[in-house]
Structures are given as C-alpha cells and as structure tokens.
Short mmCIF file of C-alpha atoms in Angstrom, two decimals:
data_model
loop_
_atom_site.label_atom_id
_atom_site.label_comp_id
_atom_site.label_asym_id
_atom_site.label_seq_id
_atom_site.Cartn_x
_atom_site.Cartn_y
_atom_site.Cartn_z
CA MET A 94 0.00 0.00 0.00
CA LYS A 95 2.80 2.41 0.84
CA GLY A 96 4.24 1.97 -2.64
CA SER A 97 0.86 2.68 -4.21
CA ASP A 98 0.42 5.73 -1.98
CA ASN A 99 3.83 7.04 -3.00
CA ILE A 100 2.98 6.63 -6.69
CA LEU A 101 -0.35 8.41 -6.22
CA ASP A 102 1.36 11.24 -4.35
CA MET A 103 3.94 11.51 -7.11
CA LEU A 104 1.22 11.64 -9.77
CA LYS A 105 -0.64 14.29 -7.79
CA ASP A 106 2.55 16.35 -7.47
CA LYS A 107 3.25 16.04 -11.18
CA GLY A 108 -0.34 16.96 -11.97
CA ALA A 109 -0.18 20.02 -9.73
CA GLU A 110 3.14 21.04 -11.30
CA ALA A 111 1.68 20.65 -14.80
CA ILE A 112 -1.27 22.85 -13.86
CA ARG A 113 1.02 25.47 -12.37
CA ASN A 114 3.32 25.44 -15.41
CA ALA A 115 0.30 26.04 -17.63
CA TYR A 116 -0.66 29.05 -15.49
CA ARG A 117 1.41 31.69 -17.26
CA GLY A 118 1.88 35.45 -17.25
CA LEU A 119 3.00 37.92 -19.90
CA ILE A 120 4.36 41.47 -19.63
CA LEU A 121 4.24 43.80 -22.65
CA GLN A 122 7.27 46.05 -22.17
CA PRO A 123 8.18 48.23 -25.18
CA GLY A 124 10.98 50.11 -23.38
CA ALA A 125 14.76 49.95 -23.58
CA ILE A 126 17.10 47.88 -21.39
CA GLY A 127 16.73 50.04 -18.28
CA ASP A 128 12.93 49.84 -18.44
CA CYS A 129 13.11 46.06 -18.87
CA ILE A 130 15.40 45.62 -15.87
CA LEU A 131 13.15 47.81 -13.71
CA THR A 132 10.30 45.45 -14.68
CA LEU A 133 12.07 42.38 -13.27
CA PRO A 134 10.83 42.88 -9.67
CA LEU A 135 7.27 42.97 -11.05
CA ALA A 136 7.82 39.69 -12.93
CA ARG A 137 9.13 38.06 -9.76
CA PHE A 138 6.23 39.45 -7.71
CA MET A 139 3.68 38.11 -10.20
CA LYS A 140 5.20 34.62 -10.11
CA GLU A 141 5.37 34.51 -6.32
CA SER A 142 2.01 36.12 -5.47
CA LEU A 143 -0.09 34.49 -8.22
CA GLY A 144 1.65 31.11 -8.25
CA LEU A 145 2.47 31.40 -11.94
CA GLY A 146 4.50 28.68 -13.59
CA SER A 147 6.28 31.22 -15.76
CA VAL A 148 6.35 34.86 -16.84
CA ASP A 149 7.36 35.95 -20.34
CA ILE A 150 8.14 39.42 -21.68
CA LEU A 151 7.01 40.71 -25.06
CA GLY A 152 9.36 43.48 -26.11
CA ARG A 153 12.28 44.47 -28.29
CA THR A 154 14.52 41.47 -28.80
CA GLU A 155 17.74 43.48 -28.58
CA TYR A 156 16.89 44.41 -24.99
CA ILE A 157 15.16 41.32 -23.59
CA SER A 158 17.08 38.40 -25.11
CA ILE A 159 19.54 38.38 -22.15
CA LEU A 160 16.80 37.81 -19.54
CA PRO A 161 15.81 34.09 -19.72
CA GLY A 162 18.07 31.81 -17.70
CA ARG A 163 19.48 34.74 -15.73
CA THR A 164 16.39 36.40 -14.23
CA SER A 165 12.82 35.79 -13.07
CA VAL A 166 11.72 36.07 -16.72
CA ASP A 167 11.32 32.64 -18.28
CA GLY A 168 10.83 33.48 -21.95
CA VAL A 169 10.85 36.40 -24.38
CA ARG A 170 8.72 37.14 -27.40
CA SER A 171 9.52 39.72 -30.09
CA MET A 172 7.16 42.63 -30.64
CA ASP A 173 8.00 42.40 -34.32
CA SER A 174 6.40 38.96 -34.48
CA LEU A 175 2.91 40.36 -33.88
CA GLU A 176 0.72 42.94 -35.60
CA LEU A 177 0.21 44.87 -32.38
CA HIS A 178 -0.65 48.02 -34.33
CA ARG A 179 -4.05 46.44 -35.01
CA LEU A 180 -4.91 46.81 -31.32
CA PHE A 181 -4.62 50.60 -31.52
CA ILE A 182 -7.55 51.12 -33.91
CA SER A 183 -10.99 52.20 -32.69
CA ALA A 184 -12.66 49.53 -30.56
CA LYS A 185 -15.79 49.98 -32.68
CA GLU A 186 -13.87 48.94 -35.80
CA PHE A 187 -11.72 46.22 -34.25
CA ASP A 188 -12.45 42.56 -34.88
CA VAL A 189 -10.67 39.20 -34.86
CA ALA A 190 -11.79 35.89 -36.31
CA ASP A 191 -11.17 32.31 -35.22
CA GLY A 192 -7.56 31.34 -35.87
CA ASP A 193 -6.33 34.94 -35.83
CA ALA A 194 -2.63 35.19 -34.92
CA LEU A 195 -3.41 37.65 -32.12
CA ILE A 196 -5.89 35.25 -30.50
CA ASN A 197 -3.49 32.33 -30.79
CA PHE A 198 -0.64 34.32 -29.26
CA PHE A 199 -2.46 35.57 -26.17
CA ALA A 200 -4.23 32.23 -25.63
CA ASP A 201 -1.10 31.00 -23.80
CA TYR A 202 -1.47 33.49 -20.94
CA CYS A 203 -3.92 33.88 -18.07
CA TRP A 204 -2.40 37.11 -16.69
CA ILE A 205 -1.30 39.87 -19.06
CA VAL A 206 0.28 43.13 -17.93
CA THR A 207 0.83 45.82 -20.55
CA PHE A 208 2.82 49.04 -20.55
CA LEU A 209 1.44 49.70 -24.03
CA GLY A 210 -1.74 51.73 -24.27
CA GLU A 211 -3.58 53.54 -21.50
CA PRO A 212 -6.32 52.47 -19.10
CA TYR A 213 -9.76 52.52 -20.78
CA SER A 214 -8.11 53.14 -24.16
CA ASP A 215 -9.01 51.43 -27.45
CA PHE A 216 -5.81 49.39 -27.11
CA GLU A 217 -6.83 48.04 -23.71
CA GLN A 218 -10.37 47.24 -24.83
CA ASN A 219 -9.13 45.50 -27.97
CA LEU A 220 -6.56 43.50 -26.01
CA ILE A 221 -9.17 42.37 -23.46
CA TYR A 222 -11.51 41.35 -26.28
CA THR A 223 -8.72 39.41 -28.04
CA VAL A 224 -7.66 37.56 -24.89
CA ASN A 225 -11.21 36.57 -23.99
CA CYS A 226 -11.87 35.17 -27.46
CA SER A 227 -9.95 32.06 -26.39
CA HIS A 228 -10.23 31.96 -22.59
CA SER A 229 -10.95 34.01 -19.50
CA GLY A 230 -7.81 36.03 -18.90
CA GLU A 231 -6.88 39.05 -16.80
CA VAL A 232 -5.50 42.18 -18.52
CA ILE A 233 -3.92 44.98 -16.48
CA THR A 234 -2.64 48.21 -18.01
CA LEU A 235 0.18 49.94 -16.11
CA SER A 236 1.60 53.40 -16.54
CA MET A 237 5.37 53.71 -16.95
CA LYS A 238 5.41 57.23 -15.52
CA PRO A 239 4.22 57.87 -11.95
CA PRO A 240 2.42 61.05 -10.86
CA GLU A 241 4.55 63.88 -9.49
CA LYS A 242 3.38 63.19 -5.93
CA PHE A 243 4.84 59.65 -6.00
CA LYS A 244 8.06 59.58 -3.96
CA GLY A 245 9.11 55.93 -4.16
CA HIS A 246 11.06 53.78 -6.61
CA LEU A 247 9.73 53.05 -10.09
CA SER A 248 9.62 49.28 -9.48
CA ASP A 249 7.47 49.92 -6.38
CA PHE A 250 5.13 52.04 -8.52
CA TYR A 251 4.70 49.17 -10.96
CA ALA A 252 3.93 46.69 -8.16
CA GLN A 253 1.59 49.14 -6.44
CA GLN A 254 -0.43 49.62 -9.63
CA PHE A 255 -0.63 45.87 -10.15
CA VAL A 256 -1.90 45.23 -6.62
CA GLU A 257 -4.49 48.00 -6.93
CA GLN A 258 -5.84 46.69 -10.23
CA CYS A 259 -5.62 42.90 -9.93
CA GLY A 260 -8.74 42.55 -7.79
CA MET A 261 -7.02 40.26 -5.29
CA SER A 262 -5.67 40.73 -1.77
CA LEU A 263 -1.97 40.53 -2.48
CA LYS A 264 0.80 41.53 -0.13
CA ARG A 265 4.16 42.41 -1.55
CA SER A 266 7.09 41.27 0.52
CA ARG A 267 9.94 43.72 0.84
CA PRO A 268 12.69 43.09 -1.72
CA VAL A 269 15.85 41.46 -0.43
CA LYS A 270 18.43 44.23 -0.66
CA ASP A 271 21.41 41.90 -1.11
CA ALA A 272 19.77 39.89 -3.89
CA ALA A 273 20.84 40.52 -7.48
CA LEU A 274 18.10 40.74 -10.13
CA ILE A 275 20.35 39.15 -12.75
CA LYS A 276 22.54 36.11 -12.21
CA ALA A 277 25.46 35.71 -14.58
CA THR A 278 26.29 32.16 -15.58
CA LYS A 279 29.72 30.55 -15.48
CA THR A 280 29.72 30.75 -19.26
CA ASP A 281 29.04 34.51 -19.10
CA ILE A 282 32.08 35.03 -16.86
CA LYS A 283 34.28 32.77 -19.02
CA ASN A 284 33.23 34.55 -22.22
CA GLY A 285 33.75 37.94 -20.57
CA LYS A 286 37.32 37.15 -19.59
CA GLU A 287 38.10 35.84 -23.06
CA LEU A 288 36.60 38.93 -24.70
CA LEU A 289 38.52 41.30 -22.44
CA LYS A 290 41.76 39.46 -23.19
CA GLU A 291 41.08 40.01 -26.90
CA PHE A 292 41.01 43.75 -26.17
CA GLY A 293 44.31 43.53 -24.28
CA VAL A 294 42.97 43.62 -20.72
CA GLU A 295 45.52 41.89 -18.49
CA PHE A 296 43.55 41.55 -15.23
CA SER A 297 46.56 43.00 -13.40
CA GLY A 298 44.42 44.81 -10.83
CA ASN A 299 40.83 45.41 -9.81
CA LEU A 300 38.91 45.87 -13.05
CA VAL A 301 36.60 48.90 -13.18
CA ILE A 302 34.31 49.57 -16.16
CA LEU A 303 33.42 53.18 -16.98
CA HIS A 304 30.43 53.91 -19.20
CA PRO A 305 30.09 57.66 -19.92
CA GLY A 306 26.87 57.37 -21.95
CA SER A 307 23.12 57.29 -21.54
CA GLY A 308 20.00 57.38 -23.68
CA GLY A 309 19.64 61.12 -23.06
CA LEU A 310 22.51 63.58 -23.44
CA HIS A 311 21.22 65.64 -20.50
CA LYS A 312 21.79 62.58 -18.25
CA CYS A 313 25.47 62.27 -19.21
CA TRP A 314 27.99 63.59 -16.68
CA HIS A 315 30.51 65.63 -18.66
CA VAL A 316 33.02 63.27 -20.28
CA GLU A 317 35.97 65.16 -18.74
CA ASN A 318 34.76 63.91 -15.37
CA PHE A 319 35.03 60.30 -16.51
CA LEU A 320 38.49 60.89 -17.97
CA ALA A 321 39.68 62.47 -14.71
CA VAL A 322 38.22 59.66 -12.59
CA ALA A 323 39.79 57.06 -14.88
CA GLN A 324 43.22 58.66 -14.51
CA LYS A 325 42.91 58.75 -10.72
CA LEU A 326 41.81 55.11 -10.58
CA ILE A 327 44.74 54.06 -12.78
CA SER A 328 47.16 55.98 -10.53
CA LYS A 329 45.83 53.94 -7.58
CA GLY A 330 46.52 50.63 -9.33
CA PHE A 331 43.09 49.88 -10.78
CA GLU A 332 42.69 48.48 -14.28
CA VAL A 333 40.21 50.71 -16.12
CA VAL A 334 38.22 49.96 -19.24
CA PHE A 335 35.89 52.37 -21.04
CA LEU A 336 32.70 51.07 -22.61
CA LEU A 337 31.40 53.13 -25.54
CA GLY A 338 28.11 52.28 -27.17
CA PRO A 339 26.75 53.50 -30.52
CA ALA A 340 25.29 56.67 -28.95
CA GLU A 341 28.62 57.72 -27.47
CA GLN A 342 30.48 57.02 -30.69
CA GLU A 343 28.02 59.30 -32.51
CA ARG A 344 27.99 62.07 -29.88
CA PHE A 345 31.69 62.27 -29.04
CA SER A 346 34.02 64.05 -31.40
CA PRO A 347 37.03 62.16 -32.81
CA SER A 348 39.29 64.11 -30.45
CA VAL A 349 37.24 63.09 -27.39
CA ILE A 350 37.22 59.45 -28.47
CA GLY A 351 40.96 59.76 -28.97
CA ASP A 352 41.36 61.08 -25.41
CA VAL A 353 39.30 58.16 -24.08
CA LYS A 354 41.48 55.64 -25.91
CA LYS A 355 44.67 57.34 -24.71
CA THR A 356 43.48 57.15 -21.12
CA ALA A 357 42.49 53.47 -20.96
CA LYS A 358 41.41 50.43 -22.94
CA CYS A 359 38.18 51.09 -24.83
CA LEU A 360 35.51 48.55 -25.80
CA THR A 361 33.22 49.42 -28.73
CA ASP A 362 30.69 47.71 -30.98
CA LEU A 363 29.64 45.16 -28.37
CA SER A 364 26.24 43.49 -28.34
CA LEU A 365 24.21 43.69 -25.13
CA THR A 366 25.08 40.06 -24.39
CA GLN A 367 28.79 40.87 -24.73
CA VAL A 368 28.36 43.86 -22.42
CA LEU A 369 26.79 41.52 -19.87
CA TRP A 370 29.76 39.15 -20.25
CA VAL A 371 32.24 41.95 -19.58
CA LEU A 372 30.31 43.33 -16.60
CA SER A 373 29.98 39.86 -15.07
CA CYS A 374 33.74 39.61 -14.51
CA SER A 375 34.40 43.20 -13.42
CA ASP A 376 35.06 44.43 -9.87
CA GLY A 377 33.39 47.81 -10.19
CA PHE A 378 31.36 50.03 -12.50
CA ILE A 379 30.82 53.79 -12.83
CA GLY A 380 28.11 55.22 -15.08
CA ASN A 381 25.25 57.64 -15.54
CA ASP A 382 21.52 57.04 -15.17
CA SER A 383 21.47 54.55 -18.02
CA GLY A 384 20.35 51.07 -18.98
CA ILE A 385 23.92 49.75 -18.74
CA THR A 386 24.18 51.08 -15.18
CA HIS A 387 20.96 49.21 -14.33
CA LEU A 388 22.48 46.10 -15.89
CA ALA A 389 25.69 46.38 -13.85
CA ALA A 390 23.77 46.95 -10.62
CA GLY A 391 21.37 44.12 -11.39
CA LEU A 392 24.31 41.74 -11.85
CA GLY A 393 25.54 42.58 -8.36
CA VAL A 394 28.61 44.49 -9.53
CA LYS A 395 29.74 47.27 -7.17
CA THR A 396 28.11 50.18 -8.97
CA ILE A 397 28.49 53.94 -8.68
CA ALA A 398 25.71 55.80 -10.49
CA VAL A 399 26.02 59.53 -11.13
CA PHE A 400 22.71 61.37 -11.44
CA GLY A 401 22.05 64.89 -12.70
CA PRO A 402 18.60 66.05 -13.82
CA THR A 403 16.79 62.75 -13.13
CA SER A 404 15.58 61.56 -9.73
CA PRO A 405 17.76 58.91 -8.03
CA THR A 406 14.87 58.13 -5.70
CA LEU A 407 12.69 57.14 -8.64
CA HIS A 408 15.28 55.70 -11.02
CA ARG A 409 17.91 54.29 -8.65
CA PRO A 410 19.52 51.12 -10.07
CA THR A 411 18.46 48.02 -8.13
CA GLY A 412 21.24 45.83 -6.78
CA PRO A 413 23.07 44.72 -3.65
CA ALA A 414 25.99 47.17 -4.02
CA VAL A 415 24.91 50.55 -5.38
CA THR A 416 26.15 54.03 -4.41
CA ILE A 417 24.52 57.17 -5.78
CA PHE A 418 26.08 60.58 -6.40
CA ALA A 419 24.01 63.55 -7.52
CA GLY A 420 25.40 66.51 -9.45
CA ARG A 421 23.91 69.90 -10.20
CA ALA A 422 21.36 69.49 -12.96
CA ALA A 423 22.15 72.85 -14.60
CA THR A 424 25.84 72.07 -15.18
CA PHE A 425 25.83 68.27 -15.03
CA ALA A 426 26.38 67.67 -18.76
CA LYS A 427 27.99 71.00 -19.59
CA ARG A 428 31.25 71.19 -17.67
CA PRO A 429 33.53 69.19 -15.37
CA SER A 430 32.87 68.99 -11.64
CA PRO A 431 36.15 68.53 -9.69
CA ALA A 432 34.32 68.57 -6.34
CA LEU A 433 32.04 65.69 -7.31
CA GLN A 434 35.01 63.84 -8.79
CA ARG A 435 36.76 63.99 -5.42
CA LYS A 436 33.68 62.75 -3.54
CA LEU A 437 33.30 59.87 -5.98
CA MET A 438 36.97 58.90 -5.72
CA ASP A 439 36.83 58.92 -1.91
CA VAL A 440 34.32 56.07 -2.21
CA ALA A 441 35.63 54.30 -5.31
CA GLY A 442 39.25 54.18 -4.13
CA LYS A 443 38.27 52.31 -0.95
CA TRP A 444 35.21 50.37 -2.13
CA PHE A 445 36.39 48.83 -5.41
#
C-alpha cells in the first residue's frame, strides 16, 4: 500500500506542477534595457504572489534576449512577431476571427500586464476582447510614468499599480536588498574574460568599467569627469576599461574618443550580451543614469551611479551594491565637476 500511496502522491505532485506550469503570465514592455530591468521585480512578484508557472516578456529582442536563464523572466517574445498596431484602432472597428494570430498568441497566458496603451483606451479594450476570445484572462494596463506626488522607486510604482488593479488581496514582501536581479552564468564570466583578453585587458588589478553614456545627453555627466576619474583610478593601481556604445560614438568628437582611448582600454561595438559578459567579470562600475548602469547593478557588480537632472529616488539602479552621487542638474552635462570627482573617488578608491 505504501508503494501505491507514493505513486499516487507523485502523480498528484506532477499533476499540480503541470497545472502550475500552464498558469502563465505575460508582460508587454516596449521600453529599452533600463525599463526592462526595472520590470524584473514585477515579474518576480507576479510569479510569487499568483503562483504562476512562468512569466514571459514581449518586447524588443535586442533588450530582452539576455533575460531568460538569468532572471525571473522565463521566456521572451519579439514585438516584431505580432501585428500589435491592429490593437490601436478604434474599438468599434476592431475585430478578430477564429484562428487569428493575435488570438493564438495571447491564448497562452492567463495574466497579461501591458505598458502599451492607457487604461480605458481602445488598445486596452481590444486586447481584453482578443484575450477573452480564447479563454478568460486578466489584462492589467500599467503606466510607466508615476504622478509627481509619487516619492518611491519606479519598481514599487509598478507593483503598487498591479496590486491595486488585480482585484485580489496581495501583499508584496519587501525586496531582499542583497539579492541581485540578474545572475550571470559561469559561461558569461568565461566569455567575458576571453573577450577582455582580446582587447588587451591583463587583469593585473581590480577591473573597473566606466560607461560615460546614456539614452539622453542631459543625463550624461561631462566626459571630462570620466576621464579624470579614470586617470585617478589608474594611478591607484586599478585596471580601467571604457565602454562606448553606438550613442557615445556618434555624440563624441574624434578628439574626445581619442582622449578616451589614450586614457584606458576602450571597448566598442559590443552586443548587449557581450556587455553583460564583460560586466559579469568586473570588480566595479561607474556610469550615468542609463540602462547599462541598471544592468551592472542588477548583476551585483559594485556600482556607482552619477545622477544629474533625473531623480535617483525614482530611477535608482536596483542591486546589492549601489552608491549614488548627484550633481547639479544645470551644469551636469555641460562642464567638469572637480568637487564631485573627489567625492566619488573617496568612495571608489576604498570600495572597489
């Protein structure tokens, strides 16, 4: 009898697991890498509070492809694979027939959270209609921008909206401060070291990555600050590497890029996956309010983020080892700030 009971228990467990795995969530996130990383706490909260077997993200492949296997996101779907523009037409004119690609796509999910569209908009109504053509599913529309009176972190704003709209009594546990949102694999670290060696990095001292860019020019601490900090770090025995993305290569003049390359090793033309590899084997990171700074912090790298016109309270990178410095918004991107350089180096020199 005991053997039979064990088999029945095992079958019950497998059946319960199969049901849970079929209970899936989806987040529509059209933003860039920083927005996607700030959405990770919401994905984790949905899985834990709703008992979901998995949560996928529908977004831009170049930003979300790094998430599965390293984060609470289980799968990614490309926005380019769907005719989402159809959902923006007037609800009075919208229609879908049996077998429609939109119906088939959303049929896999019982909980759908979207940052596309607005509450009570045609998009939301059309999405709800499409989802319920195949099954009874929940659709929640979240705003990416909080009201001015909101004083918390953006990830808290996302979770707060979800709790308010889901129609269930959910309690959000406080995030574990020492937990990284993104876990690099052994392969990531191995590939990062190999890539850095290709660029001539010798790993002779603590490796610090400097990224002087951001999606908005007004959020970029003047490049002379980064050059000065790099020189001071090198003088203290640190190994410094600059990371320049496409935006920086377009914005910086040839002479500035030349100064960067004269100061330290410089990595360019890397994919986001390669950037993750490099960050995963670094000892420290210094950057602006940018997606790459969120990536470094999320990986658990000791991160110094320099903020100017944007709010560090709202946009602070999430990670176990993050220090924030705030400069004067009026001059942040326009001229060097020796005083802020000194404050930053007081921390960096001891911390990294």
